[in-house]
Short mmCIF file of C-alpha atoms in Angstrom, two decimals:
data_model
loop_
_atom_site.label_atom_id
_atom_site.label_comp_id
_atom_site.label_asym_id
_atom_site.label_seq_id
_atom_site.Cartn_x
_atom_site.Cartn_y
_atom_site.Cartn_z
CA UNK A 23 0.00 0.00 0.00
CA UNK A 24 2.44 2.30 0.84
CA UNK A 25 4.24 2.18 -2.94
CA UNK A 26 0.89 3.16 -4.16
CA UNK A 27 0.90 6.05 -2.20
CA UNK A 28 4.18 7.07 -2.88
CA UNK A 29 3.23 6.81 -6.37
CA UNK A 30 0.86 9.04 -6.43
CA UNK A 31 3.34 11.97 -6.04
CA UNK A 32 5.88 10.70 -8.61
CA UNK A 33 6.60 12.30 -11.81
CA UNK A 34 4.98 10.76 -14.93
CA UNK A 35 8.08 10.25 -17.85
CA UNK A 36 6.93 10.61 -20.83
CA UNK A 37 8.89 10.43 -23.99
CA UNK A 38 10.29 13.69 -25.39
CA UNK A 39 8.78 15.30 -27.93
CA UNK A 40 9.67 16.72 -31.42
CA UNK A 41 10.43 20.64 -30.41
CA UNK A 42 8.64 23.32 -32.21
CA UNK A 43 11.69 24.56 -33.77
CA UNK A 44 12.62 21.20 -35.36
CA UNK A 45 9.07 20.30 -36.65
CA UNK A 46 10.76 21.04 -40.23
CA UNK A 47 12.74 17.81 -39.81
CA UNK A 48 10.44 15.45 -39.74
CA UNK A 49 9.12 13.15 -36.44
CA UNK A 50 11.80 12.83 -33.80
CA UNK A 51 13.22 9.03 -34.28
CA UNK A 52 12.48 7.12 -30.75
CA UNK A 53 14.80 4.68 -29.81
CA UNK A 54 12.74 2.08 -30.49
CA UNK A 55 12.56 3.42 -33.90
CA UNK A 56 16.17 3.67 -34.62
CA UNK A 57 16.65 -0.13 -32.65
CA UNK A 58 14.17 -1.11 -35.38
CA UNK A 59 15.90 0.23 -38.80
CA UNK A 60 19.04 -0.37 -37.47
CA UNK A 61 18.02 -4.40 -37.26
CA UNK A 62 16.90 -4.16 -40.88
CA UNK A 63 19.53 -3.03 -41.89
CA UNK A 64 22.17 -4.89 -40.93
CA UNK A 65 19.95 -7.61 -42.05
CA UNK A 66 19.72 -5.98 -45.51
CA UNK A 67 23.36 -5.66 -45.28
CA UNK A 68 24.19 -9.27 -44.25
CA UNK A 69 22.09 -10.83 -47.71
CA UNK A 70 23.66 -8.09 -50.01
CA UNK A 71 26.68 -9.91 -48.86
CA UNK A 72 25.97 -13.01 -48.86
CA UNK A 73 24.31 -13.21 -52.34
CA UNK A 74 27.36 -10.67 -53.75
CA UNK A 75 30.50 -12.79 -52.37
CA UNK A 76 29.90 -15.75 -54.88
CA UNK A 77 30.10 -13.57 -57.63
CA UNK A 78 32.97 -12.00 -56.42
CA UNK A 79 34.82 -15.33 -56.22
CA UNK A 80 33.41 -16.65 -60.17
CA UNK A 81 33.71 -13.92 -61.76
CA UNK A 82 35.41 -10.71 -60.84
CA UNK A 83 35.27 -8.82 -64.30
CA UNK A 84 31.71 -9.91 -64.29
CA UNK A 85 31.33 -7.80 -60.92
CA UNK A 86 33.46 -4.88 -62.42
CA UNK A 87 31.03 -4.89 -65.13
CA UNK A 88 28.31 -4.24 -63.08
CA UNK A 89 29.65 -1.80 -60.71
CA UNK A 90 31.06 0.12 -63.64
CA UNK A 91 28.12 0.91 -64.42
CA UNK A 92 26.76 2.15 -61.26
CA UNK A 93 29.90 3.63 -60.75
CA UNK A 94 30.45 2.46 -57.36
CA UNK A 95 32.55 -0.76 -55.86
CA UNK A 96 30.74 -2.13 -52.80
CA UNK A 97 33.03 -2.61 -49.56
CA UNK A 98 33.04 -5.78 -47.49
CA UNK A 99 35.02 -5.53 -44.61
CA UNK A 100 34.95 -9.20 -43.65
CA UNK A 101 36.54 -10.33 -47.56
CA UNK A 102 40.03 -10.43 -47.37
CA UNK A 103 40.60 -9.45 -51.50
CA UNK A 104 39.89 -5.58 -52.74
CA UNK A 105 38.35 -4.85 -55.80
CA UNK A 106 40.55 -2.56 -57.82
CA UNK A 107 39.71 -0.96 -61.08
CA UNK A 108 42.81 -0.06 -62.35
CA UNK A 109 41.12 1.84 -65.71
CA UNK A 110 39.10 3.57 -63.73
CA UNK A 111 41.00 5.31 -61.20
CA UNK A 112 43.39 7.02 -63.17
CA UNK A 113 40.53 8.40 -65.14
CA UNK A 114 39.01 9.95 -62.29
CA UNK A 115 42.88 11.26 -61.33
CA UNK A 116 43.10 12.78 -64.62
CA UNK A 117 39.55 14.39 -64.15
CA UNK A 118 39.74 15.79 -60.94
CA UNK A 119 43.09 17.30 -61.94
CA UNK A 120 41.47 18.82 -65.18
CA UNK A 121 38.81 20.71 -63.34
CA UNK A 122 41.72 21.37 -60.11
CA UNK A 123 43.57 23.13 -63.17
CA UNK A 124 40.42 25.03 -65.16
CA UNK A 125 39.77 26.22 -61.52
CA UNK A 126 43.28 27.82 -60.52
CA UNK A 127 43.34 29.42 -64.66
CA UNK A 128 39.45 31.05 -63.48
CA UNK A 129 41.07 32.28 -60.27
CA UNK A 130 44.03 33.58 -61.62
CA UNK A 131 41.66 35.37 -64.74
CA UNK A 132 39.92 36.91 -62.25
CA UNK A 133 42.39 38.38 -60.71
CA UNK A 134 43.90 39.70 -63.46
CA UNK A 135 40.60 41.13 -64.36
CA UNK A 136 39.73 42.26 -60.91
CA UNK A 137 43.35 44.05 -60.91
CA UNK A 138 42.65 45.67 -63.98
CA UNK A 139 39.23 47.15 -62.77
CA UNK A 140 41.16 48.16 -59.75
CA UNK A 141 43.27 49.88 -62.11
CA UNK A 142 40.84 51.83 -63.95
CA UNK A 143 39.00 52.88 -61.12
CA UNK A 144 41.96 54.47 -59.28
CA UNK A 145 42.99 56.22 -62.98
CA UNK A 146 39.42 57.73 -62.69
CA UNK A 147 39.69 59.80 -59.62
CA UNK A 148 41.29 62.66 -58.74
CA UNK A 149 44.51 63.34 -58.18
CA UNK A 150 48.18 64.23 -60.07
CA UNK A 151 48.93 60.85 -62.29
CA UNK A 152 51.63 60.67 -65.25
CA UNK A 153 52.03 57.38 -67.01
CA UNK A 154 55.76 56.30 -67.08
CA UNK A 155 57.82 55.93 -70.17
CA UNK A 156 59.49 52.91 -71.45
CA UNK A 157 62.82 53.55 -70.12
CA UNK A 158 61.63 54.65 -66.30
CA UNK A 159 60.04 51.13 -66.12
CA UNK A 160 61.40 49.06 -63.87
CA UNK A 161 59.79 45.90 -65.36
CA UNK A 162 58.71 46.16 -68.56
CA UNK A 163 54.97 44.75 -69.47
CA UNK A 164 52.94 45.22 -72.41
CA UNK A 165 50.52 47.24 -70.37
CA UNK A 166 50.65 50.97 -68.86
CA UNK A 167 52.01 51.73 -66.01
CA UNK A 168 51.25 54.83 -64.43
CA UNK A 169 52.77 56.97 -61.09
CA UNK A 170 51.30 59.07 -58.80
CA UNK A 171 52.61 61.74 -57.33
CA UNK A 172 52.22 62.03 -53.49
CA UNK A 173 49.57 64.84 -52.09
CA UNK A 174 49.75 66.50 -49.15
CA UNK A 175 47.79 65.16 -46.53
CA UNK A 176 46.18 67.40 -44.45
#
């Protein structure tokens, strides 16, 4: 009798709620929940491998085949081989450093354009500017090069 009693005055748990704030997320995942997908997963997992690892031991170009097309190797940590596409990986090497070098020519465009907007807009304002002849020029570029001559500052 007395545990009912005491009882009485506990606090009720209750599972937590999704918070206002998050409501754009989607329902808050429970443990239960996540207990639940995680199982079927793993058991997803476990027949993908089982029903992929006698392929991989017939017929490994077979397996490349597929994969190629996909794009994607699958990873089993348990097989002791690796798949390896050797005509592949280069590719991607030579692809990434292709767009690695378009990228560092657009950035180094840019600046080069950026400097020569720079350029322009400091010709444009006021103040004593001569451009420099060919033999003041320290290093010699195709392009203008112009001095300033200090103002005061007051």
């Amino acid at each position: 009798m007395s545990s009912l009693r005491n009882a009485v005055y506990r606090r009720a748990h209750k599972e937590r709620s999704q918070p206002q704030s998050r409501k754009k997320y989607g329902l808050l995942e429970k443990h239960k929940d996540y207990v639940v997908r995680a199982k079927a997963f793993h058991k997803k997992e476990d027949a993908l491998r089982v029903t992929l690892i006698p392929f991989l031991l017939e017929d490994a170009k077979e397996m490349q085949l597929r994969t190629s097309k996909v794009g994607k190797v699958p990873v089993f940590e348990d097989v002791s081989f690796v798949i390896y596409l050797p005509g592949r990986m280069p590719k991607r090497c030579s692809a990434s450093y292709r767009e690695l070098e378009a990228r560092k020519d657009r950035v180094n465009d840019l600046e080069k354009l950026y400097m020569d907007m720079a350029m322009q807009k400091e010709l444009q304002k006021k103040g004593r500017k001569r451009k420099l002849r060919e033999d003041e020029i320290v290093c010699p570029t195709s392009k203008p090069v112009y001095k300033w001559r200090p103002d005061r500052k007051r």
